[in-house]
Amino acid sequence: MRLAAGPKGLLGAWFQEDAHGPPPERFRQWPEAPQHPVLIKAGEQLERYFSGRLRNFDLPLDLDSGTPFQVNAWAALLEIPWGETISYGQLAQRLGRPSAARAAGAAIGRNPLSIIVPCHRVVGSKGALTGYAGGLPRKTALLRLEQSTSPP
């Protein structure tokens, strides 16, 4: 994963082949800061998540890169509990826009904080795994991890 942080907190966590992540040339323009405290903490928490020892991330997040609708959608994703899923339609309802399931899907497709803002927990109306910027095999693996791991 590629992580990026700014003054307000973590602003990006992308898989290298993320469909909506910044292009490689953009990454090359950003300074490397391996000692940045937010990046260190994010790396540690992701490691604990992948080993099944962390359910809730505790990081300062900078979600200011999105539109107001996107930011609201991303905030709603933070409310989906570990190991549970909701549909795009349910997410749209939570946003107060019940007919905006496609817009909700588009907004979460642009989520800059994969895993940490858990867009992998949103599925199709009948439970089908649809859409994931990191790829459907990865979404499947994340959901399996959350369903098979006992509480830390």
Coordinates of C-alpha atoms in Angstrom, one line a residue:
M1 CA 0.0 0.0 0.0
R2 CA 1.0 3.6 -0.5
L3 CA 0.3 6.0 2.3
A4 CA 0.2 9.8 2.3
A5 CA -0.2 12.2 5.2
G6 CA -0.6 15.9 5.5
P7 CA -0.8 18.4 8.3
K8 CA -4.4 17.3 9.2
G9 CA -3.7 13.6 9.2
L10 CA -3.7 10.6 6.9
L11 CA -5.0 11.6 3.5
G12 CA -4.4 8.5 1.4
A13 CA -4.0 4.8 1.6
W14 CA -4.0 3.2 -1.8
F15 CA -3.2 -0.2 -3.2
Q16 CA -0.4 0.1 -5.8
E17 CA -2.9 -0.9 -8.6
D18 CA -5.8 1.2 -7.2
A19 CA -8.1 2.2 -10.0
H20 CA -8.6 5.7 -8.6
G21 CA -5.3 6.3 -6.8
P22 CA -2.9 9.1 -7.8
P23 CA -0.8 8.3 -10.9
P24 CA 2.8 7.2 -10.2
E25 CA 4.3 10.5 -11.4
R26 CA 2.2 12.3 -8.7
F27 CA 3.7 9.9 -6.1
R28 CA 7.2 10.8 -7.3
Q29 CA 6.5 14.5 -6.7
W30 CA 5.6 14.0 -3.0
P31 CA 8.4 14.0 -0.5
E32 CA 9.1 10.7 1.3
A33 CA 8.7 11.0 5.0
P34 CA 9.1 7.5 6.5
Q35 CA 9.4 9.0 10.0
H36 CA 6.1 10.9 9.8
P37 CA 4.3 9.9 13.0
V38 CA 0.9 9.5 11.2
L39 CA 2.5 7.3 8.5
I40 CA 4.2 5.2 11.2
K41 CA 1.0 4.8 13.2
A42 CA -1.0 4.0 10.0
G43 CA 1.5 1.3 9.0
E44 CA 1.4 -0.3 12.5
Q45 CA -2.3 -0.3 12.6
L46 CA -2.6 -1.8 9.1
E47 CA -0.3 -4.5 10.1
R48 CA -2.4 -5.3 13.1
Y49 CA -5.6 -5.1 11.0
F50 CA -4.2 -7.7 8.5
S51 CA -3.2 -10.0 11.3
G52 CA -6.7 -9.8 12.8
R53 CA -5.6 -7.9 15.9
L54 CA -7.3 -4.5 15.1
R55 CA -10.9 -3.8 14.2
N56 CA -11.1 0.0 14.5
F57 CA -8.4 2.4 13.2
D58 CA -7.5 5.3 15.5
L59 CA -5.9 7.8 13.1
P60 CA -6.4 11.4 12.3
L61 CA -7.9 11.5 8.9
D62 CA -7.9 14.3 6.3
L63 CA -10.9 13.7 4.0
D64 CA -10.9 17.2 2.6
S65 CA -10.0 16.1 -0.9
G66 CA -13.6 15.1 -1.7
T67 CA -16.8 17.0 -2.6
P68 CA -19.2 17.5 0.3
F69 CA -21.2 14.5 -0.9
Q70 CA -18.1 12.3 -1.1
V71 CA -17.0 13.4 2.4
N72 CA -20.4 12.5 3.8
A73 CA -20.3 9.1 2.1
W74 CA -16.8 8.4 3.4
A75 CA -17.9 9.5 6.9
A76 CA -20.9 7.1 6.7
L77 CA -18.5 4.2 5.7
L78 CA -16.7 4.7 9.1
E79 CA -20.0 3.7 10.8
I80 CA -20.1 0.3 9.2
P81 CA -19.0 -2.2 11.9
W82 CA -16.2 -4.7 11.4
G83 CA -17.5 -7.9 9.7
E84 CA -20.7 -6.3 8.5
T85 CA -21.8 -5.2 5.1
I86 CA -24.4 -2.8 3.7
S87 CA -25.7 -2.2 0.2
Y88 CA -25.1 0.9 -1.9
G89 CA -28.9 1.6 -1.5
Q90 CA -28.6 1.4 2.3
L91 CA -25.6 3.8 2.2
A92 CA -27.7 6.2 0.1
Q93 CA -30.5 6.0 2.7
R94 CA -28.0 6.8 5.5
L95 CA -26.9 9.8 3.5
G96 CA -30.5 11.0 3.3
R97 CA -30.6 10.4 -0.5
P98 CA -32.4 7.1 -0.9
S99 CA -32.5 7.4 -4.7
A100 CA -28.8 8.1 -5.0
A101 CA -27.3 4.6 -4.8
R102 CA -25.3 5.1 -7.9
A103 CA -23.9 8.4 -6.7
A104 CA -23.1 6.8 -3.4
G105 CA -21.2 4.1 -5.3
A106 CA -19.3 6.6 -7.3
A107 CA -18.4 8.5 -4.1
I108 CA -17.1 5.5 -2.3
G109 CA -15.2 4.5 -5.5
R110 CA -13.2 7.6 -5.0
N111 CA -12.4 6.9 -1.3
P112 CA -8.8 7.8 -0.8
L113 CA -8.4 5.8 2.4
S114 CA -8.9 2.1 1.4
I115 CA -9.4 -0.3 4.3
I116 CA -9.2 2.5 6.9
V117 CA -12.4 4.1 5.6
P118 CA -14.0 0.7 4.9
C119 CA -15.5 0.9 1.4
H120 CA -15.0 -2.8 1.0
R121 CA -18.0 -3.3 3.4
V122 CA -20.4 -2.0 0.7
V123 CA -21.9 -4.6 -1.6
G124 CA -24.6 -4.9 -4.2
S125 CA -28.3 -5.0 -3.2
K126 CA -28.4 -8.9 -3.2
G127 CA -25.0 -9.2 -1.5
A128 CA -23.0 -9.4 -4.8
L129 CA -19.5 -8.1 -4.6
T130 CA -19.5 -5.2 -7.0
G131 CA -16.9 -2.5 -7.6
Y132 CA -13.7 -2.0 -5.6
A133 CA -10.9 0.3 -6.7
G134 CA -8.4 -2.3 -5.3
G135 CA -10.0 -5.1 -7.3
L136 CA -12.7 -7.6 -6.4
P137 CA -10.3 -10.4 -5.4
R138 CA -8.9 -8.0 -2.7
K139 CA -12.4 -7.0 -1.6
T140 CA -13.3 -10.7 -1.2
A141 CA -10.1 -11.3 0.8
L142 CA -10.8 -8.3 3.1
L143 CA -14.4 -9.4 3.8
R144 CA -13.2 -13.0 4.5
L145 CA -10.5 -11.6 6.9
E146 CA -13.2 -9.7 8.8
Q147 CA -15.6 -12.6 8.9
S148 CA -13.1 -15.2 10.0
T149 CA -11.1 -13.3 12.6
S150 CA -12.2 -13.5 16.2
P151 CA -12.2 -10.3 18.3
P152 CA -8.8 -9.0 19.4

